[in-house]
Amino acid sequence: MAAAVATAADTATSRWRARPAYRPGASVRVRISAAVALLVTLALAGAGAIVYAVESQRLEEQVVAEIDQELAELAKLQENGLNPDTGRPFDSVGVMLDTFLARNVPDDNEILVSWYDGRPVKASPQEAFAGTTLFRDTAEPLITEGGSTRIDVPGYGEALVTVQPVRSSTEDGALVIVTYLEESRGELRDTMRTYAIVALLSLLLVTAAAAWLSGRLLAPLRVLRETADDISESDLARRLPVTGNDDITALTRTFNGMLDRLEAAFVGQREFLDDAGHELRTPLTVLRGHLELLDTGSPEEVAETRALLLEETDRMARLVGDLILLAKSDRPDFLRLRPVDLAALTADVLAKARGLGDRDWVLDETAEVQVRGDEQRLTQALLQLTDNAVKHTRPGDTIAVGSSYDGDQARLWVRDTGPGVPPDQREHIFERFGRAAVSPGDEGFGLGLSIVSAIARSHGGSVAVEDAPPQGARFVIILPVPATAPPEEDPWPAS
Ligand SMILES: Nc1ncnc2c1ncn2[C@@H]1O[C@H](COP(=O)(O)OP(=O)(O)O)[C@@H](O)[C@H]1O
Ligand SMILES: [Mg+2]
């Protein structure tokens, strides 16, 4: 009881609990476009960085190769060059260096400087930098030992200063090569700038294309959402337009299918409430009418009315009981599953049913099998069927109960020799409040077969009606019997 109250309270609060505020995030289209833009940016930037690194390395190697070539030429001149004035080998380091300078045309980014007598003497081409103190201070420490160093020349950028000492027995000198690195790097940078512009344009182009394409692809989804937004509870008959043949179309179909079920459920609920209301109103009207007209002075009338009203209240109680049972049948705790011996169940139902009326009661056959089920509910269902059979037969007619098992399904049935159920009524009679031909004065509500059906369904089975030759109806409850799962495993409860 306490649990039931708690559940009801929970449902009530959850119904009224405010829905979390809807915060619209970035649309899928924006996210796709952003992801594409990010990936393209990374790819282009990565490619640019790699090209820049490789090209810088190549430039560096080129500079070193050029310097090596100059030095090789100097070595050649030193070894077997002749003084152009005397026609004999050089006897002075200074003359040799100046001859080298005169003969060598330096590259655009190079200055060759001859250094002897403790100072820079000549520069080729004639460059102001060779006369600066910065140049002197850089080159001087390297003159005796040789080597190279990098400096920053104002106005020119980074430069590589390479010193190659040249010695004779009497004199010391050196060839100094200044290579401006910025010039060739500048070219590379220009190329990279062009690349950046092209990359940026491609990025814009690709992102725009991604936005357009994703917009196009997602358009049906937007239509789907807008239409779904429009469909309100009162207007469940509307359906989404199904176009195309992709997964969004599949989603649309699924959604429409869901609306079908939702609509059916709503309609069913409304009808059910309607029917239940009507059924309850009749006995209430009867009660009220009798009470209104009751003459309390007459003891016989009071007694008569009392009996009548009690009968009406019983009828109402039965209806309410049936409705509660049907409502419960959807709940998981509706059944208490235990192994049920069908042979015993069949015989038991027949024994109980005998009291319902003067009929020729017959046991057709019994199934020697155990199924997992709720014995009480199954008995209740079969008794409903025998009750109906009694209602639709006359004294002396045959009513048979039986069960069978075919290794896959178990069947429980009630057969009678009454008028039977016409084929066009066979679906209708299982609906709630669904009734076909009934004899006048029949007090039923049309809920009996719904209850049978609910019990069968909660067991994973079904119920159907068929002809029982030569005449009459046979109502069969079909229960699935899983091949694995021997029911004996389940111990019988102590109670
Ligand atoms: N054994 C039967 N033979 C013929 N018709 C039947 C039989 N059992 C049920 N029906 C039909 O099915 C209808 C629905 O049955 P049920 O749901 O038990 O409701 P109720 O018994 O209250 O009418 C009955 O009104 C009757 O027309
Ligand atoms: Mg009935």
Short mmCIF file of C-alpha atoms and ligand atoms in Angstrom, two decimals:
data_model
loop_
_atom_site.label_atom_id
_atom_site.label_comp_id
_atom_site.label_asym_id
_atom_site.label_seq_id
_atom_site.Cartn_x
_atom_site.Cartn_y
_atom_site.Cartn_z
CA MET A 1 0.00 0.00 0.00
CA ALA A 2 2.73 2.38 1.06
CA ALA A 3 4.58 1.46 -2.14
CA ALA A 4 1.51 2.20 -4.23
CA VAL A 5 1.11 5.58 -2.58
CA ALA A 6 4.76 6.39 -3.16
CA THR A 7 4.45 5.43 -6.83
CA ALA A 8 1.41 7.60 -7.29
CA ALA A 9 3.16 10.50 -5.61
CA ASP A 10 6.25 9.99 -7.75
CA THR A 11 4.20 10.01 -10.93
CA ALA A 12 2.47 13.15 -9.83
CA THR A 13 5.70 14.98 -9.10
CA SER A 14 7.36 13.81 -12.28
CA ARG A 15 4.38 15.00 -14.27
CA TRP A 16 4.64 18.47 -12.78
CA ARG A 17 8.38 18.71 -12.51
CA ALA A 18 9.55 21.50 -14.78
CA ARG A 19 11.32 20.21 -17.85
CA PRO A 20 14.97 21.26 -17.96
CA ALA A 21 15.25 24.48 -19.92
CA TYR A 22 16.00 23.81 -23.57
CA ARG A 23 19.33 25.35 -24.45
CA PRO A 24 19.83 25.34 -28.19
CA GLY A 25 23.42 24.28 -28.90
CA ALA A 26 25.30 24.64 -32.15
CA SER A 27 23.41 22.96 -34.96
CA VAL A 28 24.80 19.82 -36.57
CA ARG A 29 25.41 21.83 -39.70
CA VAL A 30 27.57 24.36 -37.84
CA ARG A 31 29.42 21.54 -36.10
CA ILE A 32 30.14 19.71 -39.35
CA SER A 33 31.35 22.91 -41.01
CA ALA A 34 33.51 23.78 -37.99
CA ALA A 35 35.01 20.28 -37.93
CA VAL A 36 35.78 20.41 -41.65
CA ALA A 37 37.31 23.88 -41.27
CA LEU A 38 39.45 22.71 -38.37
CA LEU A 39 40.66 19.61 -40.21
CA VAL A 40 41.45 21.53 -43.38
CA THR A 41 43.29 24.21 -41.38
CA LEU A 42 45.36 21.56 -39.62
CA ALA A 43 46.15 19.77 -42.90
CA LEU A 44 47.14 22.94 -44.75
CA ALA A 45 49.14 24.34 -41.85
CA GLY A 46 50.91 21.01 -41.40
CA ALA A 47 51.75 20.81 -45.09
CA GLY A 48 53.02 24.40 -45.04
CA ALA A 49 55.17 23.82 -41.98
CA ILE A 50 56.75 20.70 -43.50
CA VAL A 51 57.49 22.44 -46.80
CA TYR A 52 59.00 25.40 -44.94
CA ALA A 53 61.20 23.18 -42.79
CA VAL A 54 62.43 21.11 -45.75
CA GLU A 55 63.11 24.18 -47.90
CA SER A 56 64.96 26.01 -45.09
CA GLN A 57 67.16 22.98 -44.62
CA ARG A 58 67.84 22.84 -48.33
CA LEU A 59 68.77 26.53 -48.42
CA GLU A 60 71.14 26.08 -45.52
CA GLU A 61 72.84 23.18 -47.29
CA GLN A 62 73.11 25.24 -50.45
CA VAL A 63 74.86 28.07 -48.60
CA VAL A 64 77.33 25.63 -47.04
CA ALA A 65 77.99 24.08 -50.48
CA GLU A 66 78.70 27.52 -52.00
CA ILE A 67 81.12 28.38 -49.23
CA ASP A 68 82.83 25.01 -49.61
CA GLN A 69 83.25 25.70 -53.29
CA GLU A 70 84.87 29.10 -52.66
CA LEU A 71 87.23 27.54 -50.17
CA ALA A 72 88.12 24.76 -52.59
CA GLU A 73 88.98 27.35 -55.22
CA LEU A 74 91.10 29.24 -52.72
CA ALA A 75 92.94 26.05 -51.83
CA LYS A 76 93.59 25.40 -55.52
CA LEU A 77 94.97 28.90 -56.05
CA GLN A 78 97.12 28.60 -52.97
CA GLU A 79 98.55 25.30 -54.10
CA ASN A 80 99.43 25.86 -57.70
CA GLY A 81 98.36 29.39 -58.61
CA LEU A 82 100.88 31.83 -60.11
CA ASN A 83 101.31 35.47 -59.33
CA PRO A 84 99.99 37.19 -62.48
CA ASP A 85 102.60 39.96 -62.16
CA THR A 86 105.66 37.75 -61.79
CA GLY A 87 104.46 34.54 -63.42
CA ARG A 88 105.83 32.67 -60.41
CA PRO A 89 104.19 31.08 -57.37
CA PHE A 90 102.84 33.53 -54.81
CA ASP A 91 105.33 34.71 -52.28
CA SER A 92 102.93 36.96 -50.36
CA VAL A 93 99.67 35.96 -48.67
CA GLY A 94 98.18 39.41 -49.34
CA VAL A 95 98.86 39.26 -53.05
CA MET A 96 97.43 35.75 -53.25
CA LEU A 97 94.22 36.80 -51.44
CA ASP A 98 93.81 39.91 -53.58
CA THR A 99 94.33 37.84 -56.73
CA PHE A 100 91.67 35.45 -55.50
CA LEU A 101 89.28 38.37 -54.91
CA ALA A 102 89.99 39.81 -58.34
CA ARG A 103 89.38 36.53 -60.12
CA ASN A 104 86.31 35.37 -58.19
CA VAL A 105 82.92 36.84 -58.86
CA PRO A 106 81.03 36.51 -55.58
CA ASP A 107 77.38 35.41 -55.52
CA ASP A 108 74.68 38.03 -54.98
CA ASN A 109 74.42 37.29 -51.28
CA GLU A 110 78.17 37.03 -50.65
CA ILE A 111 81.03 39.34 -49.75
CA LEU A 112 84.59 38.08 -50.01
CA VAL A 113 87.07 39.96 -47.84
CA SER A 114 90.84 39.57 -47.79
CA TRP A 115 92.41 39.99 -44.37
CA TYR A 116 96.08 40.51 -43.83
CA ASP A 117 98.45 42.82 -41.99
CA GLY A 118 96.00 42.41 -39.09
CA ARG A 119 93.01 44.08 -40.83
CA PRO A 120 90.47 43.67 -43.61
CA VAL A 121 92.10 44.96 -46.77
CA LYS A 122 89.86 44.44 -49.75
CA ALA A 123 86.25 43.47 -50.19
CA SER A 124 84.52 42.12 -53.25
CA PRO A 125 82.06 43.55 -53.97
CA GLN A 126 83.09 46.80 -52.35
CA GLU A 127 80.74 46.78 -49.35
CA ALA A 128 80.54 49.19 -46.48
CA PHE A 129 79.97 46.33 -44.07
CA ALA A 130 83.54 45.07 -44.54
CA GLY A 131 84.75 48.31 -42.96
CA THR A 132 82.54 48.26 -39.90
CA THR A 133 83.67 47.46 -36.41
CA LEU A 134 80.95 44.81 -36.19
CA PHE A 135 82.69 43.00 -39.04
CA ARG A 136 86.11 43.41 -37.47
CA ASP A 137 84.94 42.28 -34.05
CA THR A 138 83.29 39.24 -35.55
CA ALA A 139 86.09 38.13 -37.86
CA GLU A 140 89.13 38.96 -35.73
CA PRO A 141 88.85 36.17 -33.14
CA LEU A 142 88.58 33.61 -35.93
CA ILE A 143 91.51 34.79 -38.09
CA THR A 144 94.16 32.46 -36.68
CA GLU A 145 92.04 29.41 -36.00
CA GLY A 146 89.41 29.70 -38.72
CA GLY A 147 85.73 28.77 -38.33
CA SER A 148 82.36 30.35 -38.81
CA THR A 149 79.83 32.28 -36.81
CA ARG A 150 76.40 33.84 -37.26
CA ILE A 151 75.69 37.49 -36.63
CA ASP A 152 72.85 39.89 -37.11
CA VAL A 153 73.75 42.66 -39.53
CA PRO A 154 71.55 45.74 -39.06
CA GLY A 155 69.55 46.31 -42.22
CA TYR A 156 70.47 42.94 -43.72
CA GLY A 157 69.44 40.39 -41.19
CA GLU A 158 71.30 37.23 -40.32
CA ALA A 159 74.64 36.60 -41.94
CA LEU A 160 77.10 33.70 -41.83
CA VAL A 161 80.72 34.75 -41.43
CA THR A 162 83.24 32.07 -42.45
CA VAL A 163 86.95 32.56 -41.96
CA GLN A 164 89.62 30.49 -43.74
CA PRO A 165 93.15 31.28 -42.46
CA VAL A 166 95.92 31.41 -45.05
CA ARG A 167 99.52 31.22 -43.87
CA SER A 168 102.98 31.34 -45.28
CA SER A 169 106.20 31.10 -43.31
CA THR A 170 106.41 34.86 -42.94
CA GLU A 171 102.88 36.12 -43.15
CA ASP A 172 99.42 35.44 -41.70
CA GLY A 173 96.18 36.22 -43.45
CA ALA A 174 92.66 34.93 -44.05
CA LEU A 175 89.82 34.88 -46.49
CA VAL A 176 86.56 35.99 -44.88
CA ILE A 177 83.30 35.05 -46.58
CA VAL A 178 80.15 36.85 -45.45
CA THR A 179 76.95 35.18 -46.65
CA TYR A 180 73.67 37.02 -46.16
CA LEU A 181 71.07 34.38 -45.31
CA GLU A 182 68.07 36.65 -45.34
CA GLU A 183 67.95 37.11 -49.08
CA SER A 184 67.27 33.50 -49.98
CA ARG A 185 65.09 33.12 -46.93
CA GLY A 186 63.10 36.10 -48.09
CA GLU A 187 62.30 34.27 -51.30
CA LEU A 188 61.15 31.27 -49.35
CA ARG A 189 59.04 33.51 -47.18
CA ASP A 190 57.45 35.07 -50.26
CA THR A 191 56.59 31.62 -51.52
CA MET A 192 55.15 30.71 -48.15
CA ARG A 193 53.07 33.88 -48.12
CA THR A 194 51.61 32.97 -51.49
CA TYR A 195 50.96 29.50 -50.15
CA ALA A 196 49.20 30.94 -47.09
CA ILE A 197 46.89 33.04 -49.26
CA VAL A 198 46.06 30.08 -51.48
CA ALA A 199 45.55 27.90 -48.41
CA LEU A 200 43.24 30.45 -46.82
CA LEU A 201 41.18 30.68 -49.97
CA SER A 202 40.92 26.89 -50.19
CA LEU A 203 39.93 26.80 -46.53
CA LEU A 204 37.13 29.27 -47.13
CA LEU A 205 36.04 27.40 -50.22
CA VAL A 206 36.02 23.99 -48.55
CA THR A 207 34.23 25.31 -45.45
CA ALA A 208 31.60 27.02 -47.57
CA ALA A 209 31.15 23.80 -49.56
CA ALA A 210 30.86 21.78 -46.33
CA ALA A 211 28.26 24.19 -44.93
CA TRP A 212 26.25 24.09 -48.14
CA LEU A 213 26.45 20.32 -48.50
CA SER A 214 25.63 19.54 -44.87
CA GLY A 215 22.75 22.01 -45.05
CA ARG A 216 21.42 20.16 -48.07
CA LEU A 217 21.88 16.73 -46.52
CA LEU A 218 20.34 17.76 -43.21
CA ALA A 219 17.41 19.65 -44.70
CA PRO A 220 15.06 16.65 -44.35
CA LEU A 221 16.01 16.42 -40.70
CA ARG A 222 15.04 20.03 -40.19
CA VAL A 223 11.72 19.45 -41.92
CA LEU A 224 11.26 16.39 -39.71
CA ARG A 225 11.88 18.37 -36.55
CA GLU A 226 9.69 21.29 -37.56
CA THR A 227 6.83 19.01 -38.49
CA ALA A 228 7.26 17.00 -35.29
CA ASP A 229 7.14 20.28 -33.35
CA ASP A 230 3.87 21.14 -35.06
CA ILE A 231 2.25 17.83 -34.23
CA SER A 232 0.52 18.30 -30.93
CA GLU A 233 -1.32 15.84 -28.79
CA SER A 234 -4.67 16.87 -30.20
CA ASP A 235 -3.50 16.49 -33.75
CA LEU A 236 -1.90 13.07 -33.67
CA ALA A 237 -3.43 12.15 -37.01
CA ARG A 238 -0.75 14.13 -38.86
CA ARG A 239 2.15 12.29 -40.43
CA LEU A 240 5.54 13.38 -41.72
CA PRO A 241 6.10 13.42 -45.46
CA VAL A 242 8.21 10.44 -46.53
CA THR A 243 10.60 11.39 -49.34
CA GLY A 244 13.89 9.98 -50.56
CA ASN A 245 15.45 6.70 -49.65
CA ASP A 246 18.14 7.22 -47.02
CA ASP A 247 18.48 6.78 -43.28
CA ILE A 248 16.61 10.01 -42.62
CA THR A 249 13.71 8.54 -44.59
CA ALA A 250 13.98 5.46 -42.39
CA LEU A 251 13.85 7.73 -39.35
CA THR A 252 10.77 9.43 -40.76
CA ARG A 253 9.10 6.07 -41.21
CA THR A 254 10.01 5.02 -37.68
CA PHE A 255 8.64 8.29 -36.39
CA ASN A 256 5.40 7.87 -38.33
CA GLY A 257 5.09 4.33 -36.99
CA MET A 258 5.52 5.69 -33.48
CA LEU A 259 2.80 8.27 -34.14
CA ASP A 260 0.53 5.45 -35.36
CA ARG A 261 0.99 3.60 -32.09
CA LEU A 262 0.65 6.75 -30.04
CA GLU A 263 -2.55 7.69 -31.81
CA ALA A 264 -3.96 4.20 -31.39
CA ALA A 265 -3.08 4.29 -27.71
CA PHE A 266 -4.73 7.67 -27.22
CA VAL A 267 -7.83 6.68 -29.12
CA GLY A 268 -7.99 3.37 -27.25
CA GLN A 269 -7.64 5.11 -23.92
CA ARG A 270 -10.35 7.61 -24.75
CA GLU A 271 -12.73 4.87 -25.89
CA PHE A 272 -11.95 2.80 -22.86
CA LEU A 273 -12.69 5.66 -20.47
CA ASP A 274 -15.83 6.41 -22.42
CA ASP A 275 -17.04 2.82 -22.22
CA ALA A 276 -16.11 2.45 -18.57
CA GLY A 277 -17.95 5.69 -17.77
CA HIS A 278 -21.04 4.52 -19.59
CA GLU A 279 -21.02 1.14 -17.93
CA LEU A 280 -20.74 2.72 -14.50
CA ARG A 281 -23.41 5.28 -15.19
CA THR A 282 -26.13 2.70 -15.77
CA PRO A 283 -26.01 1.13 -12.29
CA LEU A 284 -25.63 4.58 -10.74
CA THR A 285 -28.74 5.80 -12.54
CA VAL A 286 -30.58 2.70 -11.34
CA LEU A 287 -29.44 3.30 -7.76
CA ARG A 288 -30.45 6.93 -7.85
CA GLY A 289 -33.84 6.23 -9.41
CA HIS A 290 -34.72 3.62 -6.84
CA LEU A 291 -33.58 5.75 -3.92
CA GLU A 292 -35.55 8.72 -5.20
CA LEU A 293 -38.78 6.78 -5.49
CA LEU A 294 -38.30 4.76 -2.33
CA ASP A 295 -41.16 5.01 0.09
CA THR A 296 -39.39 4.60 3.42
CA GLY A 297 -42.70 4.01 5.16
CA SER A 298 -43.19 0.64 3.51
CA PRO A 299 -40.96 -2.07 5.00
CA GLU A 300 -41.55 -4.47 2.07
CA GLU A 301 -40.53 -1.86 -0.46
CA VAL A 302 -37.43 -1.00 1.54
CA ALA A 303 -36.45 -4.67 1.68
CA GLU A 304 -37.08 -5.08 -2.05
CA THR A 305 -35.16 -1.98 -3.00
CA ARG A 306 -32.34 -2.97 -0.70
CA ALA A 307 -31.96 -6.32 -2.42
CA LEU A 308 -32.03 -4.65 -5.83
CA LEU A 309 -29.52 -2.00 -4.90
CA LEU A 310 -27.18 -4.56 -3.40
CA GLU A 311 -27.32 -6.46 -6.68
CA GLU A 312 -26.49 -3.27 -8.59
CA THR A 313 -23.58 -2.45 -6.28
CA ASP A 314 -22.29 -5.99 -6.74
CA ARG A 315 -22.44 -5.48 -10.48
CA MET A 316 -20.51 -2.21 -10.13
CA ALA A 317 -17.99 -3.88 -7.86
CA ARG A 318 -17.49 -6.61 -10.45
CA LEU A 319 -16.95 -4.03 -13.19
CA VAL A 320 -14.50 -2.04 -11.08
CA GLY A 321 -12.71 -5.28 -10.16
CA ASP A 322 -12.40 -6.20 -13.84
CA LEU A 323 -11.10 -2.74 -14.72
CA ILE A 324 -8.53 -2.85 -11.95
CA LEU A 325 -7.43 -6.31 -13.08
CA LEU A 326 -7.01 -5.09 -16.66
CA ALA A 327 -5.06 -2.05 -15.51
CA LYS A 328 -2.81 -4.30 -13.42
CA SER A 329 -2.20 -6.68 -16.30
CA ASP A 330 0.36 -4.27 -17.81
CA ARG A 331 2.40 -4.23 -14.64
CA PRO A 332 5.45 -6.45 -14.25
CA ASP A 333 4.20 -7.90 -10.94
CA PHE A 334 0.91 -9.05 -12.50
CA LEU A 335 2.11 -12.66 -12.67
CA ARG A 336 3.76 -14.81 -10.03
CA LEU A 337 5.59 -17.28 -12.18
CA ARG A 338 5.98 -20.83 -10.92
CA PRO A 339 6.14 -24.19 -12.68
CA VAL A 340 2.58 -25.16 -13.52
CA ASP A 341 1.54 -28.76 -14.23
CA LEU A 342 -0.93 -28.41 -17.11
CA ALA A 343 -2.54 -31.84 -16.63
CA ALA A 344 -3.41 -31.01 -13.03
CA LEU A 345 -4.53 -27.51 -13.98
CA THR A 346 -6.89 -28.81 -16.68
CA ALA A 347 -8.50 -31.36 -14.36
CA ASP A 348 -8.77 -28.76 -11.60
CA VAL A 349 -10.51 -26.22 -13.84
CA LEU A 350 -12.98 -28.85 -15.01
CA ALA A 351 -13.78 -29.79 -11.43
CA LYS A 352 -14.37 -26.16 -10.49
CA ALA A 353 -16.43 -25.42 -13.62
CA ARG A 354 -18.89 -28.26 -13.01
CA GLY A 355 -20.62 -26.09 -10.43
CA LEU A 356 -21.36 -23.38 -13.01
CA GLY A 357 -24.26 -25.18 -14.59
CA ASP A 358 -25.99 -28.36 -15.63
CA ARG A 359 -23.94 -29.23 -18.70
CA ASP A 360 -22.30 -32.34 -20.09
CA TRP A 361 -18.78 -31.62 -18.79
CA VAL A 362 -16.02 -33.44 -20.68
CA LEU A 363 -12.22 -33.68 -20.29
CA ASP A 364 -10.86 -33.70 -23.86
CA GLU A 365 -7.20 -34.53 -23.17
CA THR A 366 -4.42 -33.32 -20.87
CA ALA A 367 -0.88 -32.22 -21.62
CA GLU A 368 1.81 -33.96 -19.57
CA VAL A 369 4.04 -30.91 -19.35
CA GLN A 370 5.06 -28.21 -16.97
CA VAL A 371 5.14 -24.58 -18.04
CA ARG A 372 6.30 -21.51 -16.21
CA GLY A 373 3.22 -19.52 -15.44
CA ASP A 374 0.84 -18.19 -12.85
CA GLU A 375 -1.50 -21.04 -11.91
CA GLN A 376 -4.13 -18.78 -10.38
CA ARG A 377 -4.28 -16.45 -13.39
CA LEU A 378 -4.44 -19.35 -15.83
CA THR A 379 -7.27 -20.91 -13.82
CA GLN A 380 -9.03 -17.55 -13.77
CA ALA A 381 -8.75 -17.29 -17.55
CA LEU A 382 -10.07 -20.81 -18.15
CA LEU A 383 -12.96 -20.23 -15.73
CA GLN A 384 -13.85 -17.05 -17.65
CA LEU A 385 -14.02 -19.19 -20.78
CA THR A 386 -16.14 -21.88 -19.13
CA ASP A 387 -18.39 -19.14 -17.73
CA ASN A 388 -18.91 -17.81 -21.24
CA ALA A 389 -19.51 -21.34 -22.52
CA VAL A 390 -22.20 -21.87 -19.90
CA LYS A 391 -23.79 -18.56 -20.87
CA HIS A 392 -23.94 -19.57 -24.54
CA THR A 393 -25.20 -23.11 -24.10
CA ARG A 394 -28.32 -24.74 -22.72
CA PRO A 395 -28.60 -27.45 -20.10
CA GLY A 396 -27.46 -30.76 -21.49
CA ASP A 397 -25.08 -29.21 -24.05
CA THR A 398 -21.46 -30.30 -23.98
CA ILE A 399 -18.65 -28.17 -22.58
CA ALA A 400 -15.16 -29.64 -22.79
CA VAL A 401 -11.86 -28.54 -21.25
CA GLY A 402 -8.51 -29.79 -22.48
CA SER A 403 -4.80 -29.13 -22.88
CA SER A 404 -2.08 -30.32 -25.25
CA TYR A 405 1.62 -29.85 -25.84
CA ASP A 406 3.43 -30.17 -29.18
CA GLY A 407 7.01 -29.73 -27.99
CA ASP A 408 6.95 -26.02 -28.71
CA GLN A 409 3.64 -24.62 -27.55
CA ALA A 410 1.14 -25.62 -24.93
CA ARG A 411 -2.58 -25.21 -25.61
CA LEU A 412 -5.38 -24.85 -23.10
CA TRP A 413 -8.92 -24.80 -24.41
CA VAL A 414 -12.59 -24.64 -23.59
CA ARG A 415 -14.97 -26.04 -26.20
CA ASP A 416 -18.75 -25.86 -26.30
CA THR A 417 -21.60 -26.90 -28.57
CA GLY A 418 -23.31 -23.51 -28.45
CA PRO A 419 -23.96 -21.16 -31.38
CA GLY A 420 -20.26 -20.39 -31.90
CA VAL A 421 -18.76 -17.01 -32.85
CA PRO A 422 -19.30 -15.72 -36.39
CA PRO A 423 -15.94 -15.11 -38.16
CA ASP A 424 -16.53 -11.36 -38.51
CA GLN A 425 -16.93 -11.02 -34.73
CA ARG A 426 -13.85 -12.98 -33.73
CA GLU A 427 -11.57 -9.99 -33.40
CA HIS A 428 -14.14 -7.70 -31.86
CA ILE A 429 -15.09 -9.93 -28.93
CA PHE A 430 -11.54 -9.79 -27.53
CA GLU A 431 -11.61 -6.01 -27.35
CA ARG A 432 -12.47 -4.26 -24.11
CA PHE A 433 -16.26 -3.96 -23.81
CA GLY A 434 -16.48 -5.87 -27.10
CA ARG A 435 -19.55 -8.11 -27.26
CA ALA A 436 -21.25 -9.98 -30.09
CA ALA A 437 -24.63 -11.71 -29.84
CA VAL A 438 -25.75 -11.94 -26.21
CA SER A 439 -28.97 -13.25 -24.82
CA PRO A 440 -31.35 -10.69 -23.34
CA GLY A 441 -30.78 -10.17 -19.66
CA ASP A 442 -27.09 -10.97 -19.91
CA GLU A 443 -25.31 -8.94 -17.27
CA GLY A 444 -21.81 -9.11 -18.77
CA PHE A 445 -19.69 -6.08 -19.61
CA GLY A 446 -17.66 -7.53 -22.45
CA LEU A 447 -14.48 -7.52 -20.35
CA GLY A 448 -14.14 -11.29 -19.77
CA LEU A 449 -12.29 -12.10 -22.97
CA SER A 450 -10.11 -8.98 -22.59
CA ILE A 451 -9.01 -10.37 -19.26
CA VAL A 452 -8.33 -13.79 -20.79
CA SER A 453 -6.36 -12.10 -23.54
CA ALA A 454 -4.40 -9.98 -21.03
CA ILE A 455 -3.49 -13.06 -19.01
CA ALA A 456 -2.40 -14.94 -22.16
CA ARG A 457 -0.34 -11.98 -23.38
CA SER A 458 1.39 -11.50 -20.04
CA HIS A 459 2.46 -15.15 -20.31
CA GLY A 460 3.94 -14.37 -23.73
CA GLY A 461 1.11 -16.22 -25.42
CA SER A 462 -2.18 -15.45 -27.12
CA VAL A 463 -5.81 -16.46 -27.25
CA ALA A 464 -7.97 -17.25 -30.28
CA VAL A 465 -11.39 -18.58 -31.05
CA GLU A 466 -12.21 -21.17 -33.70
CA ASP A 467 -15.09 -23.35 -34.80
CA ALA A 468 -15.60 -26.55 -32.86
CA PRO A 469 -17.21 -28.97 -35.35
CA PRO A 470 -19.94 -29.93 -35.69
CA GLN A 471 -21.01 -26.72 -33.97
CA GLY A 472 -19.89 -24.39 -31.22
CA ALA A 473 -16.82 -22.40 -30.30
CA ARG A 474 -13.41 -23.43 -29.09
CA PHE A 475 -11.39 -20.79 -27.25
CA VAL A 476 -7.68 -21.69 -27.18
CA ILE A 477 -5.00 -20.14 -25.02
CA ILE A 478 -1.58 -20.73 -26.61
CA LEU A 479 1.46 -20.55 -24.34
CA PRO A 480 5.04 -20.68 -25.58
CA VAL A 481 7.17 -23.33 -23.88
CA PRO A 482 10.87 -22.51 -24.16
CA ALA A 483 12.75 -25.68 -25.11
CA THR A 484 15.58 -24.93 -22.68
CA ALA A 485 14.61 -24.10 -19.10
CA PRO A 486 13.33 -27.27 -17.49
CA PRO A 487 10.66 -25.98 -15.10
CA GLU A 488 11.57 -28.66 -12.49
CA GLU A 489 14.60 -26.57 -11.55
CA ASP A 490 12.36 -24.09 -9.85
CA PRO A 491 11.60 -25.33 -6.32
CA TRP A 492 8.01 -25.24 -5.20
CA PRO A 493 7.48 -22.54 -2.63
CA ALA A 494 6.81 -23.64 0.93
CA SER A 495 3.34 -22.07 1.10
N1 LIG B 1 -18.60 -19.59 -25.80
C1 LIG B 1 -19.07 -18.59 -26.55
N2 LIG B 1 -19.91 -18.83 -27.58
C2 LIG B 1 -20.38 -17.82 -28.32
N3 LIG B 1 -20.07 -16.53 -28.15
C3 LIG B 1 -19.24 -16.22 -27.15
C4 LIG B 1 -18.70 -17.24 -26.31
N4 LIG B 1 -17.89 -16.63 -25.41
C5 LIG B 1 -17.91 -15.30 -25.68
N5 LIG B 1 -18.73 -15.05 -26.73
C6 LIG B 1 -19.00 -13.74 -27.29
O1 LIG B 1 -17.96 -12.88 -26.95
C7 LIG B 1 -18.45 -11.72 -26.29
C8 LIG B 1 -17.46 -11.21 -25.30
O2 LIG B 1 -17.31 -12.10 -24.23
P1 LIG B 1 -16.79 -11.55 -22.86
O3 LIG B 1 -15.62 -10.74 -23.13
O4 LIG B 1 -16.62 -12.70 -21.92
O5 LIG B 1 -17.91 -10.58 -22.39
P2 LIG B 1 -19.33 -10.89 -21.72
O6 LIG B 1 -19.30 -12.32 -21.33
O7 LIG B 1 -19.38 -9.95 -20.62
O8 LIG B 1 -20.30 -10.61 -22.79
C9 LIG B 1 -19.72 -12.16 -25.69
O9 LIG B 1 -20.58 -11.07 -25.52
C10 LIG B 1 -20.23 -13.13 -26.71
O10 LIG B 1 -20.92 -12.46 -27.75
MG MG B 2 -17.84 -13.27 -20.22
#
